[in-house]
XYZ file of C-alpha atoms in Angstrom:
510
model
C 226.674 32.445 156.979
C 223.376 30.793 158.279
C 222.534 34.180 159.786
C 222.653 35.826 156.484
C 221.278 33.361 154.867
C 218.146 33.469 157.566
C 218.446 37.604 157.499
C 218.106 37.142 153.631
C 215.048 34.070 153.473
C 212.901 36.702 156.382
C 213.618 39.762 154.586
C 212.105 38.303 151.124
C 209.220 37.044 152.497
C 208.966 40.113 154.359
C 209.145 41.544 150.708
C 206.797 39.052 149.157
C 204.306 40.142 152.175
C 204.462 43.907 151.741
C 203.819 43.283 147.904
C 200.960 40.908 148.462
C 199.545 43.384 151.145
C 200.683 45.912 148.464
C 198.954 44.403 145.253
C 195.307 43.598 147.856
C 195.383 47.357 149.153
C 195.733 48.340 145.261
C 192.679 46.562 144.259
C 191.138 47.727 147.557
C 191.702 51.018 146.712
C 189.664 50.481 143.443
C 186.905 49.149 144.792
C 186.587 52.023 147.437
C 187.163 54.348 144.434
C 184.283 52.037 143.175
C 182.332 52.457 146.374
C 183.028 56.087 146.145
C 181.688 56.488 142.931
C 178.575 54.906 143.149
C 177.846 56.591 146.251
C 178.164 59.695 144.578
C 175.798 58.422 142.038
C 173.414 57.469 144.585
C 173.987 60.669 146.660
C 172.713 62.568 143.522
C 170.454 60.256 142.287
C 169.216 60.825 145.568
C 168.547 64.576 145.831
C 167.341 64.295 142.346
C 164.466 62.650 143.701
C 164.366 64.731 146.604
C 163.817 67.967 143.948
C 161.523 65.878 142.250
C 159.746 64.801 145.562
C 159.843 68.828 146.672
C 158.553 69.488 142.680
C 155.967 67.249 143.153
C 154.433 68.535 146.383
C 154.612 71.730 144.828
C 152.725 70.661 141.745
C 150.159 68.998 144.135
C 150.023 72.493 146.445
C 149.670 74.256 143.081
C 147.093 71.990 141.933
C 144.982 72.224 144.807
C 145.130 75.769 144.975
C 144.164 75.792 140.768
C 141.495 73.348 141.985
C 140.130 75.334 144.605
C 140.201 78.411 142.762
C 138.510 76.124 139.627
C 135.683 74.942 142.134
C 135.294 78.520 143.411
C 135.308 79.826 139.704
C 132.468 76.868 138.710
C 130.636 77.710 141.612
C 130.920 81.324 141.053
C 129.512 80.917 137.575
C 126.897 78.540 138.643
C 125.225 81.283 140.884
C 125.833 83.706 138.383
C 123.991 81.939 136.166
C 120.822 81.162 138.698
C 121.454 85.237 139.482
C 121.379 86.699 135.748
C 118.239 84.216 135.038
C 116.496 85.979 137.980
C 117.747 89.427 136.713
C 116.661 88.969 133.455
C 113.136 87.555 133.928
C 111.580 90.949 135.078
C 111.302 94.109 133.316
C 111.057 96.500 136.314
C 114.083 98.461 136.809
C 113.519 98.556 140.376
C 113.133 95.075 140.536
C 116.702 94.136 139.072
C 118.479 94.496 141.731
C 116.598 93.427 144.297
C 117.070 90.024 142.760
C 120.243 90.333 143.964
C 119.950 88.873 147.419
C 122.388 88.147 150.580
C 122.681 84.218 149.961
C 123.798 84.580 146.619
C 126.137 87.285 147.419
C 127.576 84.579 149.910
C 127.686 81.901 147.126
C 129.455 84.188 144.990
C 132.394 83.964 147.160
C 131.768 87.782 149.192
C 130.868 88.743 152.097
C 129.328 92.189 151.436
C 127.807 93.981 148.717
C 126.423 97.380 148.338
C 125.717 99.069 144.365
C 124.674 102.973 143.166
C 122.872 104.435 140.896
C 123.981 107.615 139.516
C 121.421 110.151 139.619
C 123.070 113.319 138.539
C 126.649 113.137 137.272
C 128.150 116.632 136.762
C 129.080 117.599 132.794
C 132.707 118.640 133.970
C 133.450 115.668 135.984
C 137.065 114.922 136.408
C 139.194 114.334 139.096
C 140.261 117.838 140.335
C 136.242 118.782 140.882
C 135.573 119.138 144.198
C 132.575 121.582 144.234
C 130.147 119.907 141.776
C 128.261 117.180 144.193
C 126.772 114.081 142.641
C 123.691 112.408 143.825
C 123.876 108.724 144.368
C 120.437 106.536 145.232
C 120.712 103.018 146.847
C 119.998 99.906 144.664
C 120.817 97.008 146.768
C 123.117 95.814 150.052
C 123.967 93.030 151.935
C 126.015 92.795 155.067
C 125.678 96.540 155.895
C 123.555 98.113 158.254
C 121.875 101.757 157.658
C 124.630 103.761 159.207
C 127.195 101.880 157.838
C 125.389 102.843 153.869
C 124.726 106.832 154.928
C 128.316 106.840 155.737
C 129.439 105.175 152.543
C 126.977 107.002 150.447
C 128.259 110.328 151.966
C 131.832 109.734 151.018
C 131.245 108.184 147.160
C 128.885 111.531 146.670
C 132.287 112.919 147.338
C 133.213 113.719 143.664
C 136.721 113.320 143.897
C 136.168 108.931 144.611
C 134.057 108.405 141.540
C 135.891 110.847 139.109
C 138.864 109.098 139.888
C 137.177 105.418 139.132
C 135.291 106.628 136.534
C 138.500 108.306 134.502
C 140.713 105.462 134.724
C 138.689 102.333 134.772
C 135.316 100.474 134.779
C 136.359 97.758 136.833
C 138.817 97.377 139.962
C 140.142 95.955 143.027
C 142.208 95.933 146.045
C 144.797 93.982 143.355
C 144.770 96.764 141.453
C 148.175 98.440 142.257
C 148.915 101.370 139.854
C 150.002 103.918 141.969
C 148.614 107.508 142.349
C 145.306 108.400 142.479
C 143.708 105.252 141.521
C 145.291 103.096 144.497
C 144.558 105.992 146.810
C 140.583 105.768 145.852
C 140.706 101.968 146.418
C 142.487 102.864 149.728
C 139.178 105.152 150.760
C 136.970 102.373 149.311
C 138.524 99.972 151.638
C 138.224 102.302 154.404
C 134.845 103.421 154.274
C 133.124 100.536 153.071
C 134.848 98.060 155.737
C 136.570 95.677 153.400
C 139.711 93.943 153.846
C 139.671 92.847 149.908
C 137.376 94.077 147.402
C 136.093 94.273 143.384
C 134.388 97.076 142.414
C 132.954 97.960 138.498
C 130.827 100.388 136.903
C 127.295 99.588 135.792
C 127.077 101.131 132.120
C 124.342 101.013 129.883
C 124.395 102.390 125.763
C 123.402 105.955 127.133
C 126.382 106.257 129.671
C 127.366 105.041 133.447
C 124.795 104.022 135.125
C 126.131 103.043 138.672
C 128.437 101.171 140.640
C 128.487 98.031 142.657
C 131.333 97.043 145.435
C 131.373 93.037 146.472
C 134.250 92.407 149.290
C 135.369 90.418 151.944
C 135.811 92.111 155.307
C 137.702 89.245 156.692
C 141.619 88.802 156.179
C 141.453 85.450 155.303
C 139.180 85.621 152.574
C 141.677 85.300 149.285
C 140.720 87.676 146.345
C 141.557 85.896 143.023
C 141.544 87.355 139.405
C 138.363 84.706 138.974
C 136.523 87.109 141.276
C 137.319 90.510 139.782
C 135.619 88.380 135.873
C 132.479 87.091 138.477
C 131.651 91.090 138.725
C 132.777 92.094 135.804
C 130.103 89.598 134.318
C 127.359 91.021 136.909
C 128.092 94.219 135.882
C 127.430 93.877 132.262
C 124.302 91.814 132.927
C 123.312 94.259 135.124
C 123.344 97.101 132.731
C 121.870 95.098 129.193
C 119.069 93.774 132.331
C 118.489 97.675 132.796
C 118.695 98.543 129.494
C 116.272 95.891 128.742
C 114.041 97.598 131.353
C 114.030 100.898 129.915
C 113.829 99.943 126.181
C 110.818 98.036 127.616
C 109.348 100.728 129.453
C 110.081 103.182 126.526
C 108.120 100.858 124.113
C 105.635 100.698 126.889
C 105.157 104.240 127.225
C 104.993 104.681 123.487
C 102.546 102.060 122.948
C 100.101 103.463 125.722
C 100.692 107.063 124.005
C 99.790 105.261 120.423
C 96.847 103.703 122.074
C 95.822 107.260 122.949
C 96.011 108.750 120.052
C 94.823 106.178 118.182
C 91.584 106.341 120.542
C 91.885 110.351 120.365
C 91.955 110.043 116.696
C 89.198 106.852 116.204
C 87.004 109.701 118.306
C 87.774 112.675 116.324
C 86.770 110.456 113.060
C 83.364 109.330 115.089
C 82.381 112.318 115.078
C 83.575 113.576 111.481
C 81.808 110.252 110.399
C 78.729 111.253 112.080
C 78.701 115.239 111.211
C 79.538 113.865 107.742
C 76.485 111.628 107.662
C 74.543 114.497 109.426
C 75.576 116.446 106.469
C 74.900 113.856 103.719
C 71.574 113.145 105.610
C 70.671 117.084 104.961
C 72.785 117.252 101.619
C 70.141 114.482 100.211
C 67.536 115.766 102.038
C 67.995 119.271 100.523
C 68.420 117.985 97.449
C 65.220 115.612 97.490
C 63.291 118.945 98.524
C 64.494 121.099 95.980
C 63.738 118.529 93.095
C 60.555 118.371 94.488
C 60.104 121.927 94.206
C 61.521 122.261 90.692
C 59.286 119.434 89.415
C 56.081 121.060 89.722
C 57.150 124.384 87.747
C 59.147 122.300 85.395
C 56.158 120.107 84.717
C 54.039 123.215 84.155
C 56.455 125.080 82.090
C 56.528 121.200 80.294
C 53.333 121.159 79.638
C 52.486 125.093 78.596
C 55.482 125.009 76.012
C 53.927 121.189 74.498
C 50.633 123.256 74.368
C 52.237 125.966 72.474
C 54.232 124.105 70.267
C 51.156 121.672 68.914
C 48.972 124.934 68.382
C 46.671 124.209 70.579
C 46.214 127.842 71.924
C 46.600 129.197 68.171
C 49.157 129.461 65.385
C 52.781 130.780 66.362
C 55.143 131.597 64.046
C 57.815 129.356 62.974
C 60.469 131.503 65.165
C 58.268 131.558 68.196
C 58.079 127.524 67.703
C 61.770 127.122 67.116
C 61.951 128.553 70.471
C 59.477 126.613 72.149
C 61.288 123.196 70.964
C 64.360 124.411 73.169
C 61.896 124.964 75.406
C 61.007 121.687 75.675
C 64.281 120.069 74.778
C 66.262 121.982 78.018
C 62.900 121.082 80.104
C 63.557 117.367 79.224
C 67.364 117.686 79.849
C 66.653 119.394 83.526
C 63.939 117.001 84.001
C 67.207 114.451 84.090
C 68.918 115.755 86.114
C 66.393 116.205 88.657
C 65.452 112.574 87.852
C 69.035 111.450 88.529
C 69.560 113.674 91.898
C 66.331 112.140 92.963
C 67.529 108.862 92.520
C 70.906 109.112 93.816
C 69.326 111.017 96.970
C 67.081 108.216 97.537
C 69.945 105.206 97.256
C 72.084 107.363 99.801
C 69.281 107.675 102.281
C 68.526 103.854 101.537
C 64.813 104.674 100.450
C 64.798 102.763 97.484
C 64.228 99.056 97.783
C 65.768 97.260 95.148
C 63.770 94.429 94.276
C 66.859 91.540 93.359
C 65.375 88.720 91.607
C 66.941 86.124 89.385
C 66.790 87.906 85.970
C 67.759 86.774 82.399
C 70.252 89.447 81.305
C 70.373 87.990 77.487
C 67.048 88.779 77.317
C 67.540 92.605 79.482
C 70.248 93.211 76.897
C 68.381 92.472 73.859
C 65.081 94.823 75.249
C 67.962 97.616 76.011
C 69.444 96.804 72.050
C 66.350 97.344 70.417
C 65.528 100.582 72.413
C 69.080 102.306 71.578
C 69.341 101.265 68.538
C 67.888 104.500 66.440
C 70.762 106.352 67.745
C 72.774 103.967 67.075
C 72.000 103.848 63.371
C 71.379 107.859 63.283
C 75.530 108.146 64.362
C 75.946 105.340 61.577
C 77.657 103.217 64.644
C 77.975 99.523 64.946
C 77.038 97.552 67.786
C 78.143 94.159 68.146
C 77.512 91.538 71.077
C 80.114 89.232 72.237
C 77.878 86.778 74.672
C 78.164 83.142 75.824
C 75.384 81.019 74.150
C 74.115 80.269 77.732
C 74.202 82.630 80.477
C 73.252 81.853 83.711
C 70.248 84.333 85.785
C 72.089 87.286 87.317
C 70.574 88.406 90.930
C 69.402 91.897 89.932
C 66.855 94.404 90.240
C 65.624 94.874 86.381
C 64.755 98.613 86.117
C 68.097 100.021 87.977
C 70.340 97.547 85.944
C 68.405 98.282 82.523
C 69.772 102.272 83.610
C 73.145 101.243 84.180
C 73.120 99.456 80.398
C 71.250 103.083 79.205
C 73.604 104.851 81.027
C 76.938 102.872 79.930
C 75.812 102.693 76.023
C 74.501 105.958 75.786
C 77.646 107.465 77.103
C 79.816 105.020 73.948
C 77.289 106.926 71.375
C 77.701 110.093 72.907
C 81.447 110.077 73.549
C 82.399 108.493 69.968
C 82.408 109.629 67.032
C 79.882 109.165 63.579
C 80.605 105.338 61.838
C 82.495 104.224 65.731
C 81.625 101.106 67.257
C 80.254 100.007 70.185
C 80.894 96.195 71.663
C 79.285 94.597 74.695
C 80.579 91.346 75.971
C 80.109 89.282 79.261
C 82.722 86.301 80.707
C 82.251 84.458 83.516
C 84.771 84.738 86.708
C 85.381 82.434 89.233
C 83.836 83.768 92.004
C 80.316 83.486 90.598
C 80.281 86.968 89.154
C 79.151 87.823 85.757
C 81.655 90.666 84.228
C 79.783 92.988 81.845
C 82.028 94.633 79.394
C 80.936 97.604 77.211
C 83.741 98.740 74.696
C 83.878 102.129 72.555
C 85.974 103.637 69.818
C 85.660 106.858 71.383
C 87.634 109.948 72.716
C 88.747 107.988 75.698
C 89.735 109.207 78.778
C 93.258 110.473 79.779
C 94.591 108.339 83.245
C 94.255 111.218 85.218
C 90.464 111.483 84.971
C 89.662 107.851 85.162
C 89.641 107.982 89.099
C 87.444 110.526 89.268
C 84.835 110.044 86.831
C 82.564 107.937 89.132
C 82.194 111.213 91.243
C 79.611 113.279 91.077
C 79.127 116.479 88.850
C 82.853 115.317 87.578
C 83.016 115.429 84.172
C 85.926 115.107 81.569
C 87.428 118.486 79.983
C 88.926 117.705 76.525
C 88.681 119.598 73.557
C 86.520 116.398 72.332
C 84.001 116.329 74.882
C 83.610 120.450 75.570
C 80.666 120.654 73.099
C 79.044 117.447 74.853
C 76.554 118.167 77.360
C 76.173 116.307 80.515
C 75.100 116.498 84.272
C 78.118 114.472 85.681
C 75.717 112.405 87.490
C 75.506 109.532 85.324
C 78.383 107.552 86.173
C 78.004 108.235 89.871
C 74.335 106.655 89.470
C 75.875 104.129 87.657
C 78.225 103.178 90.660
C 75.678 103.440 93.279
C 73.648 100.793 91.504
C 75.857 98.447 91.107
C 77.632 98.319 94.299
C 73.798 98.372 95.783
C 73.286 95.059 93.856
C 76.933 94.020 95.280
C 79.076 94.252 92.424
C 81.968 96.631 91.166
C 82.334 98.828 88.148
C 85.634 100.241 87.180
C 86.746 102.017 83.663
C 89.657 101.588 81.250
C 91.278 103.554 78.466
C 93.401 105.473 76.261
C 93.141 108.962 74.575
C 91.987 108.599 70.862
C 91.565 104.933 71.034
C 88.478 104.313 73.375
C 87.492 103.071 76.280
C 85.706 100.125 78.232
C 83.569 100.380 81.331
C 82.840 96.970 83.151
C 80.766 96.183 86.101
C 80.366 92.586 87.807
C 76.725 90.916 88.975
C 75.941 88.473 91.076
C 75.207 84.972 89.595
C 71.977 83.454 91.346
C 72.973 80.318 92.525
């Protein structure tokens, strides 16, 4: 009984142990799930950061490389800058290129350069030519030594290269991968111009390509970037406005030294007209002074005969005889006029006569030259009428020639107007100390087309007015001559069947 009873008390707490070890390994087993857990948080948590650590040196390897290539790009562009301001300060073609020298090549991030001008390029060139040559001239190198640049040149000049380049694109590299052709020309490029890596373009200008220039790295180490291939694409398009510059220049150049010729050809030709035409005038004026010379002394003769005849001096004529001998007389005194006036007009060309300009009193000239035209003024039944200032100031003139340009200008409104017309002179001041003389007709006027001309000499007006008028056509030419000898200006306005108005400007005397 006590046994059982002691088999019974050990096997409950035996019981009572296993379930107390039972319930601690239970919440043991939680907290290692726990455990468990949160180390698989922390596993992940940790290769989390290890992505992000691996991200993050990327980033920074990526950044440094962007950095690098940024630097290279800035300093790239810096010499390009320094480089285009030397290319574009001269104006020599030749000169362009040689700007372009070693260092700078260096700073632009190449090793070697070499560029090409075209000299010839073939009408029919296209990649399957291979007989048509093409003749390339050296602009510039650096880093290659002559035989390396025959051999070069010697293989470009091979059509086939620079068809293919020029076909399928102005600018290129060894990054350029577009299979055929293309990629096989870079391959020769690289080959024969001893470059690893490479950027080539093609110098155009408005009339066409130009040339080509190759900048490369012969070193394998020496990254190409897409930075380098925009460097040369930016020297290549400087390069060709700097040589278009060049030849616009030396075209405007050329075309200015040709204008200065000519211009100096022509200025000579005109010399000489000038002179042969004052050679001529000189003779014209001479001739003419000779031959009214000549014609005086018959005239004056014949003048003087027919004045004999007519008073009866030599006996009584009849009254048909001395009809005659008025005409006589009256076409002696017309031709003595126009002797008169070719004399005159001789003598102000050749700059014999001396005008004597002294302050003068022109109310005073114009009242002596009123009262002296007046009879035909009344015999047309005319009115003259004076529109003057009540004080006018002295004119600088020389009082006999300007008294014949008043004749001249009047007699021409009485002659030129009809019976019962009228005649007006007035004078106005200006404001350049000239005194404007107006004289004012109601006459036939003068259609526009003759007004020009009407100052020339022997030029008179043809209207169905004026055809029974008679007149030398020197008159108005005298007139000018006078008046631009005294430093003035005449000049004539009107309209057909209304009249007309001839002024002239003096001199005030100051």
């Amino acid at each position: 009984m006590e046994a059982d009873l002691t088999f019974s008390l050990v096997g409950i707490g035996a019981f009572i142990a296993a379930f107390s070890l039972g319930i601690v390994l239970m919440f043991k087993m939680e907290e290692i799930r726990k455990l468990r857990i949160t180390l698989d948080k922390l596993k992940r948590s940790f290769d989390e950061l290890d992505e992000q650590a691996k991200l993050i040196v990327k980033t920074d390897l990526e950044l440094n490389k962007t950095q690098e290539e940024l630097d290279k790009k800035v300093s790239g562009l810096y010499t390009l800058q320094r480089l285009s301001r030397a290319i574009s300060t001269t104006l020599d073609e030749n000169q362009i290129f040689s700007r372009i020298e070693e260092s700078l090549v260096i700073e632009l991030g190449f090793e070697r350069a070499i560029a090409f001008s075209f000299d010839s390029i073939p009408a029919s060139l296209t990649d399957n030519t291979k007989n048509n040559s093409m003749s390339l001239r050296l602009k510039m190198q650096a880093g290659y030594n002559a035989e390396e640049i025959k051999k070069i040149k010697t293989h470009l000049e091979k059509q086939q290269i620079l068809a293919v380049i020029m076909k399928n694109n102005t600018i290129f590299s060894s990054l350029t991968m577009t299979g055929g052709p293309l990629e096989e020309a870079i391959k020769i490029i690289k080959n024969i111009c001893g470059l690893n890596s490479f950027v080539a373009s093609v110098i155009s200008t408005k009339d066409g390509h130009y040339g080509l220039i190759i900048m490369g790295n012969e070193s394998s180490f020496a990254v190409l970037t897409e930075g380098d291939e925009e460097i040369v694409a930016i020297l290549s398009t400087q390069l060709g406005q700097a040589i278009e510059n060049a030849k616009l220049f030396e075209e405007t150049f050329r075309s200015q030294q040709q204008l200065e010729r000519r211009v100096k050809d022509r200025t000579r030709e005109l010399s000489v007209a000038l002179e042969e035409i004052k050679q001529v005038s000189k003779r014209k004026s001479e001739f003419v002074s000779a031959v009214s010379h000549e014609l005086r002394t018959p005239l004056t003769s014949i003048k003087g005969y027919a004045s004999i005849l007519a008073a009866g001096k030599l006996g009584d004529i009849p009254e048909q005889v001395k009809a005659r001998i008025e005409k006589i007389n009256k076409h002696s005194n017309e031709l003595t006029e126009l002797i008169n006036n070719l004399l005159d007009i001789s003598r102000i060309e050749s700059g014999r006569v001396e005008l004597k300009i002294v302050p003068q009193n022109i109310s005073q000239m114009i009242e002596n030259i009123s009262d002296m035209l007046m009879p035909p003024i009344k015999e047309k039944g005319m009115e003259f009428s004076l529109d003057l200032p009540k004080e006018l100031p002295l004119v600088l003139a020389d009082n006999i020639q300007i008294k014949r340009v008043f004749i001249n200008l009047i007699g021409n409104a009485i002659k030129y107007s009809p019976a019962k017309g009228k005649i007006n002179l007035s004078i106005n001041r200006t404001k350049d100390d000239y005194l404007t003389i107006n004289i004012s007709d109601t006459g036939y006027g003068i259609p526009q087309e003759d007004l020009k001309k009407i100052f020339e000499e022997f030029y008179r007006v043809d209207t169905a007015r004026t055809q029974g008028i008679k007149g030398t056509g020197l008159g108005l030419s005298l007139v000018k001559y006078i008046v631009e000898a005294h430093r003035g200006q005449i000049w004539a306005t009107s309209k057909v069947g209304q009249g007309s108005t001839f002024s002239f400007t003096l001199p005030i005397s100051k």
